Amino acid sequence: MATVSASNIVKRFDEVLAVNGISLAIPDGEFVVLLGPSGCGKTTFLRIICGLERQTSGDLVIDGNIVNDVPPRARGVAMMFQSYGLYPHYTVRNNIAFPLRTQRVSGTEIEKKVKWASRLLGIEFLLDRRPRQLSGGERQRVALARALVREPTALLLDEPLSNLDAKLRASARQEIKQFQRRVGVTTIYVTHDQVEAMALGDRIAVVDHGRIRQIGTPTEIYDEPADRFVATFVGAPPMNLLTHNGACLGFRPENFLPREMMRDGAVTEFWFRVDRYEYLGSERIAYGTIEGFDSTQFITAKLPARIAEESVRPGERHLFAVHRQDLRYFDHDGKRTRGH
Amino acid sequence: MVTIAEPGTKAASRFRYILDRRETLGAIFVAPAILYVLLLVGGPFLLAVYYSISAYTIYDPSWRFVGLVNFAQVIQNPVFLKTLGNTFLFTFGSQLLGLILGKFGAFLLMRPFAGRKIVRALIILPWAVPIALAAVAWEWMFDSLYSVINWSMIALGIIDRSDAPNWLGNPHLAMLCVIIVNAWRFFPFAIVIFLAGITSIPQDIIDAATVDGAGFWRRNYQIVLPLILPIVAVGLIFGIVFTFTDLSIVYLLTNGGPINATSVLAFQGFQVGIVSGDVSHGAAISLFMLPVLLVVVIIVLRFIRRREV
């Protein structure tokens, strides 16, 4: 277990700037999520940390040592790949044992550790199978066991849940989190799924175009987005943005409610014309436009499903409001400002 | 149930959609290949089997049945035994050399470098050049007087002019020569096989091994090689079968000599059966390859099957 810190990491592939100066310090045992759209450079950054790619410039420090020129095998980090990268010709036992074999660990020690790791993940009964005989969830556990068996300095996870179906994903997410708490290993987790990021991360780093847009706790990222990109990337549906004279006003769909539902406090009112509804069981998403603003700007409101559809009819305008403290302001560069 | 009167249904012709049926269309497509094999492989093969147990020669074209006498006579011939040994040496020697060259070639061609496309195209040449042409070039290189190999070695001071090797004149060197030429012809194929195998391995697996602490050698011998082994084995079957049954290089380069040092089964079968006209013995010699190849193919195929389960 160790600290990982990157300072001003740049990676250039010919003309493409994949990573454009990422600096990030991760204390021992923290769970950091790199969140960003595909192609934003998050996986490249992960590959730089484990040594599969060499950064064009910048320093990488693991456990207090600069590891820029240290090959992957000597970095002591473990990585779990999107497709798991299990060795198809080995049994689960040999898959888990492989990282130990490369470190020339003795046979009895290997056996002990494989047993430990497989018990930790509840896969003892799979040890003699081959990867192709496993389900997606089982493969994921084997990959995790293989990553953890040599007690890595840091655990890197590259979209580990994207190959699982939606139901399994939720439980696997839970397991990874509990598991990381128990083992206490410094973890860097890459995903494009904001739900995963919110659920898992002690801190989230939102990455776009090879740069970190914002780094903070899930609450900070969600409630205090540093710019328009973060505001619209995190949250489903994303934050509403109203452009006015170049500047931007933002508010979350769940904070945009019919005026009569607001009790007290300072509010800003809007005339909202609902276009259509999406019923999602626990809530109802209303899509529409706000009068007085550009009618191509679609605005969403997330209403509790108990509000009857009749109270706010599609096609009619209705007075909606947002609490003043829920309004966020962005300047014409998209950066967050204090407001009026 | 309500029955609705169907207004004048017309039965479609039974044969109208016959080509849409998989079993019919499949049979039609496969038929030429099966016919080809039956006529041009199966027929001659059965004919050869019959020749080998008859007393057929071109001077006495009788179909008299003689049993296994031809085989017994062939086995007692020391030249044949030498030929059998040569065939194994020639086949496995050149395959081994070709595989090693192929593996290195594939690794070199995997890495991007300037002019890789040209090199990739050039490296296929030995395979694409007609063997008759290539053999002539090699013959000149191994020539006792004008050998460019000897000339280079003398010029570099590696050997003295007086002990320049007579490549095709010395029995051991002649065998080495035909092995080298055959390996040279085979290795582009091996490169293609290795390239196909290596590129079929998901990058994640290689990366996982790298991060798991495996260096170059361990990655190669514990991950890459076991994973491409089934593909390489298929390539090897091709190589072995083609080499075992090939006579062109020997025929063109050494004509089996010196003193039968490079005579191989296919060559001897050709010499005895066609050139000398002793068809029945020639057929017996050629048929000796069958059990050997059968065993090799069965072993390799079983091995592949085991790996795949």
XYZ file of C-alpha atoms in Angstrom:
649
model
C 0.000 0.000 0.000
C 1.402 3.358 -0.886
C 0.822 6.893 -1.986
C 0.712 7.650 -5.665
C 1.386 11.074 -7.013
C 1.596 12.407 -10.510
C 2.862 15.831 -11.392
C 2.125 17.422 -14.704
C 1.960 14.167 -16.663
C 1.810 14.715 -20.427
C 1.414 11.976 -23.016
C 1.553 12.713 -26.697
C 0.876 10.150 -29.421
C 2.219 11.821 -32.557
C -0.191 14.726 -32.999
C -2.680 13.614 -30.390
C -2.297 14.951 -26.903
C -3.843 12.134 -24.881
C -2.882 13.395 -21.449
C -2.378 17.111 -21.132
C -0.764 17.789 -17.808
C -2.467 15.763 -15.113
C -1.372 16.345 -11.543
C -2.884 14.212 -8.850
C -1.799 13.207 -5.362
C -3.427 10.145 -3.856
C -2.852 9.404 -0.190
C -2.348 5.856 1.031
C -5.529 3.807 0.993
C -7.693 6.286 -0.863
C -10.175 5.252 -3.531
C -9.953 7.720 -6.400
C -12.168 7.517 -9.456
C -11.117 9.002 -12.787
C -14.348 9.893 -14.503
C -14.614 11.101 -18.061
C -16.071 10.452 -21.493
C -14.419 7.864 -23.696
C -11.240 9.096 -25.301
C -10.577 11.666 -22.598
C -7.209 10.151 -21.679
C -8.160 8.492 -18.410
C -7.125 5.005 -19.478
C -3.875 6.337 -20.936
C -3.145 7.957 -17.591
C -3.798 4.644 -15.851
C -1.471 2.869 -18.261
C 1.193 5.437 -17.485
C 0.848 4.765 -13.770
C 1.365 1.034 -14.211
C 4.140 1.576 -16.721
C 2.535 0.214 -19.880
C 3.023 3.626 -21.438
C 5.883 6.034 -20.861
C 4.771 9.624 -20.292
C 6.163 12.263 -22.620
C 6.920 14.473 -19.658
C 6.091 14.810 -15.994
C 6.982 12.811 -12.905
C 5.285 9.848 -11.356
C 5.991 8.991 -7.741
C 4.854 5.745 -6.132
C 5.580 5.177 -2.468
C 8.045 8.039 -2.427
C 10.116 6.843 -5.366
C 10.202 8.422 -8.798
C 9.269 5.547 -11.084
C 9.477 7.257 -14.496
C 12.047 4.776 -15.745
C 10.998 1.782 -13.691
C 9.504 -1.037 -15.796
C 5.988 -2.274 -14.951
C 7.205 -5.456 -13.282
C 9.192 -3.473 -10.720
C 6.488 -0.948 -9.858
C 4.493 -3.296 -7.697
C 1.173 -1.979 -8.937
C -1.619 -4.279 -10.032
C -4.057 -3.554 -12.786
C -7.381 -5.055 -13.645
C -8.347 -4.686 -17.274
C -11.674 -3.961 -18.846
C -11.826 -7.438 -20.374
C -9.954 -8.828 -17.340
C -7.049 -10.195 -19.389
C -7.222 -13.621 -17.761
C -4.812 -16.164 -19.208
C -7.088 -18.574 -21.078
C -4.668 -21.480 -21.004
C -4.250 -21.410 -17.232
C -6.619 -22.581 -14.550
C -7.956 -20.010 -12.119
C -5.368 -21.209 -9.611
C -2.514 -20.603 -12.030
C -3.980 -17.303 -13.115
C -3.933 -16.065 -9.541
C -0.509 -17.562 -8.920
C 1.072 -15.967 -12.003
C 2.016 -12.604 -10.431
C 3.631 -14.499 -7.548
C 5.558 -16.783 -9.880
C 7.056 -13.791 -11.636
C 8.294 -12.570 -8.267
C 9.864 -15.976 -7.616
C 7.787 -16.573 -4.516
C 8.235 -20.084 -3.096
C 5.707 -22.800 -3.905
C 4.258 -23.139 -0.422
C 3.947 -19.377 -0.083
C 2.167 -19.229 -3.440
C -0.285 -21.863 -2.330
C -0.986 -19.973 0.890
C -1.532 -16.673 -0.875
C -3.700 -18.117 -3.620
C -5.864 -19.643 -0.914
C -6.030 -16.314 0.910
C -6.966 -14.331 -2.184
C -9.519 -16.839 -3.418
C -11.185 -17.015 -0.017
C -11.260 -13.231 0.181
C -13.264 -13.147 -3.056
C -15.206 -16.343 -2.457
C -13.882 -18.211 -5.470
C -12.183 -21.206 -3.826
C -14.504 -23.580 -5.628
C -13.416 -22.223 -9.036
C -9.693 -22.791 -8.642
C -9.444 -25.712 -11.047
C -11.560 -24.229 -13.807
C -10.373 -22.356 -16.830
C -11.478 -18.781 -17.569
C -13.770 -19.823 -20.408
C -15.791 -21.924 -17.961
C -16.570 -18.906 -15.782
C -19.392 -16.393 -15.867
C -18.710 -12.676 -16.245
C -19.002 -12.025 -12.525
C -16.713 -14.929 -11.676
C -14.118 -13.754 -14.160
C -14.184 -10.356 -12.587
C -13.494 -11.856 -9.174
C -10.665 -13.963 -10.502
C -9.126 -10.894 -12.098
C -9.462 -9.025 -8.827
C -7.919 -11.915 -6.910
C -5.035 -11.996 -9.352
C -4.538 -8.266 -8.954
C -4.533 -8.443 -5.170
C -2.629 -11.617 -4.503
C 0.771 -10.005 -4.339
C -0.491 -7.130 -2.191
C 0.199 -4.362 -4.672
C 1.335 -0.858 -3.830
C -1.669 0.391 -5.755
C -4.618 -1.213 -7.469
C -5.606 0.148 -10.858
C -9.007 -0.727 -12.268
C -9.906 0.057 -15.857
C -13.690 -0.003 -16.269
C -13.904 -3.333 -14.478
C -17.695 -3.449 -14.451
C -18.444 -2.578 -18.046
C -18.657 -6.222 -19.118
C -21.285 -7.119 -16.534
C -25.015 -6.834 -16.950
C -26.801 -4.026 -15.143
C -27.977 -6.065 -12.168
C -24.649 -7.720 -11.541
C -22.940 -4.383 -11.940
C -24.728 -2.922 -8.938
C -23.768 -5.784 -6.653
C -20.221 -5.965 -7.982
C -19.875 -2.248 -7.328
C -20.886 -2.795 -3.745
C -18.428 -5.640 -3.394
C -15.518 -3.712 -4.802
C -16.177 -0.879 -2.396
C -16.471 -3.091 0.676
C -13.499 -5.062 -0.411
C -11.322 -2.016 -0.919
C -12.277 -0.744 2.547
C -11.283 -4.066 4.059
C -7.958 -4.386 2.280
C -7.198 -0.681 2.408
C -5.260 -0.640 -0.850
C -4.737 2.643 -2.676
C -7.087 2.356 -5.618
C -7.454 4.225 -8.880
C -10.603 3.388 -10.738
C -11.341 4.508 -14.266
C -14.892 4.736 -15.531
C -17.156 6.725 -17.797
C -20.148 5.829 -15.664
C -20.955 8.627 -13.256
C -23.106 6.408 -11.064
C -20.123 4.125 -10.466
C -17.946 7.118 -9.803
C -20.367 8.616 -7.272
C -20.944 5.298 -5.535
C -17.326 4.232 -5.274
C -14.995 7.171 -5.036
C -13.638 8.754 -1.896
C -12.704 11.404 -4.409
C -13.580 11.810 -8.060
C -11.346 13.385 -10.676
C -13.381 14.477 -13.687
C -11.198 14.229 -16.777
C -11.797 15.772 -20.168
C -9.449 16.212 -23.115
C -6.526 14.930 -21.108
C -6.983 17.374 -18.238
C -8.518 17.121 -14.806
C -11.489 19.489 -14.796
C -12.216 19.074 -11.127
C -11.216 16.838 -8.288
C -13.256 16.465 -5.136
C -15.569 14.312 -3.092
C -18.713 13.071 -4.837
C -20.733 15.746 -3.024
C -18.395 18.510 -4.119
C -18.435 17.305 -7.692
C -22.193 17.101 -7.766
C -23.122 20.181 -5.770
C -20.275 22.515 -6.607
C -19.184 21.726 -10.165
C -16.145 23.756 -11.152
C -17.305 24.341 -14.702
C -20.007 23.628 -17.229
C -18.389 20.396 -18.366
C -18.475 18.871 -14.907
C -21.980 20.231 -14.333
C -23.353 18.553 -17.423
C -21.248 15.385 -17.281
C -22.249 14.420 -13.768
C -25.907 13.878 -12.956
C -28.674 12.161 -14.888
C -30.337 14.034 -16.403
C -27.503 16.587 -16.363
C -27.674 20.046 -14.862
C -29.921 22.445 -16.744
C -28.113 25.371 -18.273
C -29.756 28.613 -19.319
C -27.589 30.806 -21.477
C -28.107 34.477 -21.124
C -25.782 37.130 -22.550
C -23.013 34.560 -22.850
C -23.069 33.714 -19.176
C -24.798 30.668 -17.889
C -27.194 29.809 -15.156
C -27.382 26.225 -13.984
C -29.627 24.197 -11.732
C -30.182 20.486 -11.147
C -33.423 18.930 -12.490
C -34.413 17.702 -9.033
C -34.226 21.250 -7.703
C -36.515 22.573 -10.413
C -40.001 22.080 -9.041
C -43.495 23.520 -9.378
C -43.726 26.758 -7.399
C -46.462 25.453 -5.141
C -44.156 22.680 -3.872
C -41.634 25.191 -2.570
C -42.396 26.350 0.934
C -40.114 29.082 2.030
C -36.754 30.578 1.284
C -35.643 32.775 -1.538
C -36.591 31.332 -4.900
C -36.214 32.267 -8.548
C -39.313 31.637 -10.635
C -39.626 30.495 -14.245
C -42.533 29.800 -16.539
C -41.951 26.227 -17.650
C -43.767 24.684 -20.589
C -43.716 20.885 -20.367
C -43.315 19.152 -23.683
C -43.408 15.521 -22.637
C -42.899 13.210 -19.691
C -40.765 10.176 -19.057
C -42.101 7.962 -16.309
C -39.331 6.106 -14.466
C -41.238 4.548 -11.607
C -39.899 6.483 -8.669
C -39.829 9.732 -10.545
C -41.126 11.505 -13.576
C -38.819 13.464 -15.857
C -40.423 16.451 -17.521
C -38.871 17.852 -20.690
C -39.759 21.338 -21.816
C -38.676 24.904 -22.342
C -38.578 28.002 -20.223
C -40.373 31.071 -21.449
C -38.212 34.041 -22.193
C -35.215 31.865 -23.064
C -34.092 30.209 -26.245
C -36.743 27.642 -27.115
C -34.129 25.195 -28.425
C -32.692 24.854 -24.937
C -34.373 21.832 -23.477
C -34.829 21.928 -19.749
C -35.572 18.927 -17.575
C -37.317 18.717 -14.267
C -37.215 15.647 -12.081
C -40.525 15.405 -10.296
C -41.444 12.885 -7.634
C -43.758 10.365 -9.275
C -46.444 11.045 -6.673
C -47.117 14.407 -8.337
C -49.953 13.658 -10.665
C -49.360 14.327 -14.313
C -52.573 16.375 -14.395
C -51.177 19.059 -12.102
C -48.590 20.011 -14.703
C -50.053 19.169 -18.090
C -47.927 18.820 -21.199
C -48.391 21.790 -23.493
C -49.374 24.156 -20.739
C -47.112 26.550 -18.966
C -46.676 26.266 -15.254
C -44.850 28.322 -12.703
C -41.706 26.491 -11.564
C -39.013 27.678 -9.219
C -35.509 26.975 -7.960
C -34.160 27.831 -4.523
C -31.593 30.587 -4.813
C -28.941 28.473 -3.045
C -29.370 25.805 -5.731
C -28.504 28.150 -8.592
C -24.998 27.937 -10.073
C -23.440 30.565 -12.305
C -20.870 30.066 -15.062
C -19.050 32.728 -17.051
C -18.804 32.711 -20.827
C -15.707 30.444 -20.635
C -17.760 27.914 -18.760
C -15.944 28.542 -15.470
C -17.891 28.750 -12.261
C -18.485 32.276 -10.898
C -19.934 33.606 -7.681
C -23.135 34.750 -9.335
C -24.907 38.068 -9.437
C -62.331 -20.839 -33.884
C -63.345 -18.839 -36.828
C -62.333 -20.243 -40.141
C -61.746 -17.796 -42.887
C -62.195 -18.988 -46.389
C -58.909 -18.619 -48.162
C -59.475 -17.101 -51.547
C -57.936 -19.396 -54.112
C -54.609 -20.256 -52.507
C -52.042 -21.401 -54.965
C -49.338 -23.829 -53.948
C -45.915 -22.461 -54.787
C -43.891 -24.760 -56.975
C -41.964 -27.279 -54.900
C -38.726 -26.301 -56.587
C -39.205 -22.581 -56.666
C -37.199 -21.867 -53.491
C -34.993 -24.897 -53.646
C -31.852 -22.757 -53.721
C -32.914 -21.084 -50.493
C -32.642 -24.353 -48.629
C -29.366 -24.612 -46.805
C -28.928 -28.313 -47.392
C -29.452 -28.031 -51.147
C -27.393 -24.922 -51.681
C -24.641 -26.201 -49.400
C -24.404 -29.456 -51.297
C -24.174 -27.603 -54.593
C -21.372 -25.384 -53.325
C -19.399 -28.222 -51.792
C -19.792 -30.564 -54.750
C -16.922 -29.184 -56.910
C -14.455 -29.496 -54.060
C -15.537 -33.055 -53.314
C -15.416 -33.981 -56.989
C -11.987 -32.483 -57.265
C -10.697 -34.447 -54.294
C -12.291 -37.690 -55.499
C -11.053 -37.403 -59.059
C -7.631 -35.875 -58.623
C -6.613 -37.135 -55.200
C -8.717 -40.162 -54.373
C -8.426 -41.792 -57.805
C -4.657 -41.523 -58.165
C -4.252 -42.576 -54.564
C -6.194 -45.795 -55.082
C -4.282 -46.334 -58.293
C -1.004 -45.951 -56.400
C -2.184 -48.410 -53.787
C -2.930 -50.906 -56.502
C 0.397 -50.296 -58.284
C 2.256 -50.899 -55.052
C 0.802 -54.397 -54.698
C 1.159 -55.275 -58.375
C 4.075 -56.028 -60.672
C 3.401 -53.062 -62.947
C 6.317 -51.534 -64.821
C 6.187 -49.468 -67.965
C 7.987 -52.277 -69.791
C 5.562 -54.876 -68.545
C 2.270 -53.192 -67.858
C 0.674 -56.193 -66.196
C -1.729 -55.780 -63.319
C -0.531 -58.984 -61.747
C -1.164 -58.992 -58.010
C 1.968 -59.687 -55.977
C 0.915 -58.755 -52.437
C 3.422 -56.953 -50.235
C 6.460 -58.185 -52.093
C 7.282 -54.706 -53.387
C 7.293 -53.282 -49.877
C 9.515 -56.056 -48.582
C 11.984 -55.472 -51.409
C 11.981 -51.740 -50.863
C 12.678 -52.066 -47.151
C 15.634 -54.365 -47.791
C 17.232 -51.784 -50.039
C 19.857 -49.813 -48.043
C 19.397 -46.795 -50.308
C 15.772 -46.690 -49.317
C 16.611 -46.786 -45.614
C 19.054 -43.946 -46.102
C 16.383 -42.065 -48.003
C 13.895 -42.573 -45.203
C 16.362 -41.161 -42.695
C 17.152 -38.265 -45.022
C 13.487 -37.470 -45.377
C 13.038 -37.121 -41.629
C 16.182 -35.049 -41.280
C 15.208 -32.858 -44.219
C 11.614 -32.375 -43.044
C 12.133 -31.772 -39.361
C 15.399 -29.904 -39.797
C 13.951 -27.422 -42.234
C 10.700 -27.062 -40.249
C 12.581 -26.342 -37.055
C 14.829 -23.830 -38.760
C 11.857 -22.300 -40.563
C 9.870 -21.982 -37.325
C 12.730 -20.324 -35.486
C 13.276 -17.897 -38.357
C 9.528 -17.366 -38.587
C 9.179 -16.548 -34.922
C 12.022 -14.058 -34.958
C 10.753 -12.571 -38.197
C 7.272 -12.196 -36.752
C 8.598 -10.460 -33.661
C 10.654 -8.090 -35.767
C 7.717 -7.310 -38.035
C 5.360 -6.701 -35.103
C 7.278 -3.615 -34.048
C 6.610 -0.518 -36.091
C 9.634 0.833 -37.941
C 10.263 2.904 -41.045
C 9.775 0.825 -44.166
C 7.995 -2.013 -42.380
C 5.478 -2.409 -45.173
C 8.206 -2.847 -47.772
C 10.034 -5.351 -45.595
C 6.795 -7.250 -45.018
C 6.229 -7.453 -48.741
C 9.822 -8.450 -49.473
C 9.857 -11.157 -46.860
C 7.027 -12.968 -48.592
C 9.210 -13.282 -51.718
C 10.872 -16.648 -50.993
C 7.414 -18.112 -50.801
C 6.179 -16.413 -53.943
C 9.199 -16.950 -56.189
C 8.909 -20.090 -58.344
C 11.070 -22.726 -56.735
C 12.819 -23.526 -60.015
C 14.054 -19.947 -60.202
C 15.053 -19.806 -56.575
C 16.867 -23.125 -56.806
C 18.992 -21.849 -59.661
C 19.968 -18.818 -57.617
C 20.834 -20.984 -54.641
C 22.765 -23.362 -56.879
C 24.998 -20.498 -57.917
C 25.466 -19.431 -54.336
C 26.518 -22.964 -53.407
C 28.587 -23.455 -56.551
C 31.966 -25.080 -55.998
C 33.797 -22.386 -57.981
C 31.659 -19.282 -58.006
C 29.965 -19.501 -54.618
C 29.225 -15.998 -53.425
C 29.099 -17.348 -49.883
C 32.630 -18.678 -50.129
C 33.801 -15.546 -51.877
C 32.411 -13.385 -49.077
C 33.912 -15.534 -46.361
C 37.306 -15.464 -48.069
C 37.088 -11.720 -48.573
C 36.233 -11.259 -44.909
C 39.127 -13.469 -43.940
C 36.953 -16.021 -42.173
C 38.229 -18.926 -44.224
C 41.169 -19.584 -46.491
C 40.713 -20.080 -50.205
C 42.173 -23.561 -49.966
C 39.587 -24.849 -47.512
C 36.525 -23.211 -49.027
C 33.673 -25.690 -48.513
C 32.245 -27.535 -51.459
C 28.652 -27.010 -50.442
C 26.851 -29.359 -52.750
C 29.735 -31.803 -53.119
C 30.124 -32.744 -49.477
C 27.330 -35.149 -48.338
C 26.767 -33.421 -44.972
C 26.948 -29.925 -46.374
C 24.619 -30.875 -49.218
C 21.993 -31.980 -46.720
C 22.514 -28.739 -44.820
C 22.055 -26.837 -48.089
C 18.736 -28.406 -49.000
C 17.536 -27.902 -45.416
C 18.539 -24.244 -45.538
C 16.870 -23.663 -48.885
C 13.690 -25.371 -47.760
C 13.678 -23.425 -44.485
C 14.220 -20.259 -46.513
C 11.199 -21.153 -48.595
C 9.080 -22.068 -45.581
C 9.881 -19.242 -43.175
C 7.688 -16.533 -44.772
C 4.778 -18.893 -44.252
C 5.898 -19.386 -40.656
C 6.066 -15.610 -40.216
C 2.528 -15.232 -41.478
C 1.360 -17.992 -39.133
C 3.130 -16.455 -36.156
C 1.904 -12.961 -36.993
C -1.653 -14.220 -37.271
C -1.314 -16.025 -33.965
C 0.285 -13.186 -32.073
C -2.089 -10.534 -33.340
C -5.035 -12.718 -32.342
C -4.019 -12.525 -28.679
C -5.980 -9.733 -26.969
C -3.672 -6.890 -25.958
C -5.183 -6.986 -22.461
C -3.672 -10.404 -21.842
C -0.203 -9.261 -22.836
C -0.596 -6.090 -20.786
C -1.868 -8.066 -17.806
C 1.206 -10.285 -17.956
C 3.456 -7.231 -18.165
C 1.855 -5.605 -15.146
C 1.857 -8.934 -13.319
C 5.608 -8.733 -13.468
C 6.456 -10.939 -16.432
C 9.501 -9.882 -18.421
C 10.014 -10.455 -22.133
C 10.969 -14.138 -21.931
C 8.307 -15.153 -19.463
C 5.675 -13.330 -21.501
C 6.827 -15.153 -24.577
C 7.158 -18.652 -23.271
C 4.401 -18.741 -20.674
C 1.748 -16.575 -22.294
C 2.244 -15.934 -26.010
C 3.646 -19.262 -27.125
C 1.088 -21.483 -25.364
C -1.709 -19.319 -26.748
C -0.547 -19.453 -30.355
C 0.517 -23.097 -30.210
C -2.699 -24.428 -31.809
C -2.276 -22.062 -34.764
C 1.412 -22.857 -35.089
C 0.615 -26.574 -34.942
C -1.734 -26.252 -37.906
C 0.968 -24.382 -39.789
C 3.417 -27.093 -38.839
C 1.134 -29.806 -40.227
C 1.095 -27.968 -43.526
C 4.845 -27.536 -43.446
C 5.548 -31.148 -42.588
C 3.153 -32.579 -45.139
C 4.430 -30.336 -47.911
C 8.075 -30.900 -47.095
C 7.688 -34.628 -46.641
C 6.084 -34.979 -50.036
C 8.266 -32.434 -51.827
C 11.027 -33.287 -54.224
C 11.553 -30.044 -56.107
C 14.409 -28.597 -54.058
C 16.309 -31.855 -53.911
C 15.675 -32.508 -57.566
C 16.791 -29.063 -58.657
C 19.667 -28.492 -56.272
C 21.438 -31.811 -55.734
C 19.509 -34.403 -57.728
C 19.631 -36.573 -54.641
C 23.384 -36.583 -54.521
C 26.134 -36.784 -53.691
C 25.795 -40.587 -53.365
C 22.140 -40.377 -52.284
C 23.092 -38.066 -49.403
C 20.097 -35.834 -50.046
C 17.712 -38.338 -51.565
C 14.260 -38.074 -50.009
C 11.211 -40.302 -50.325
C 9.350 -38.264 -52.905
C 12.503 -37.917 -54.956
C 13.305 -41.607 -54.839
C 9.730 -42.562 -55.594
C 9.925 -40.316 -58.625
C 13.287 -41.717 -59.696
C 12.260 -45.335 -59.369
C 8.675 -45.083 -60.506
C 8.818 -42.497 -63.271
C 12.415 -42.108 -64.434
C 13.288 -45.803 -64.212
C 9.769 -46.895 -65.057
C 9.456 -49.342 -62.133
C 6.014 -48.060 -61.251
C 5.138 -50.656 -58.631
C 8.267 -50.056 -56.544
C 7.939 -46.317 -56.995
C 4.394 -46.513 -55.691
C 5.520 -48.615 -52.730
C 8.186 -46.029 -51.847
C 5.724 -43.175 -52.114
C 3.137 -44.954 -50.005
C 5.649 -45.230 -47.192
C 4.974 -41.569 -46.534
C 1.332 -42.205 -45.826
C 1.518 -43.922 -42.423
C 4.227 -41.507 -41.273
C 2.219 -38.442 -42.232
C -0.948 -39.950 -40.850
C 0.668 -40.483 -37.460
C 2.142 -36.963 -37.437
C -1.162 -35.375 -38.391
C -3.119 -37.390 -35.837
C -0.685 -36.524 -33.061
C -0.778 -32.821 -33.860
C -4.541 -32.687 -34.283
C -5.100 -34.507 -31.006
C -2.737 -32.116 -29.334
C -4.712 -29.143 -30.676
C -7.987 -30.697 -29.554
C -6.649 -31.153 -26.052
C -5.509 -27.552 -25.895
C -8.863 -26.267 -26.980
C -10.948 -28.055 -24.367
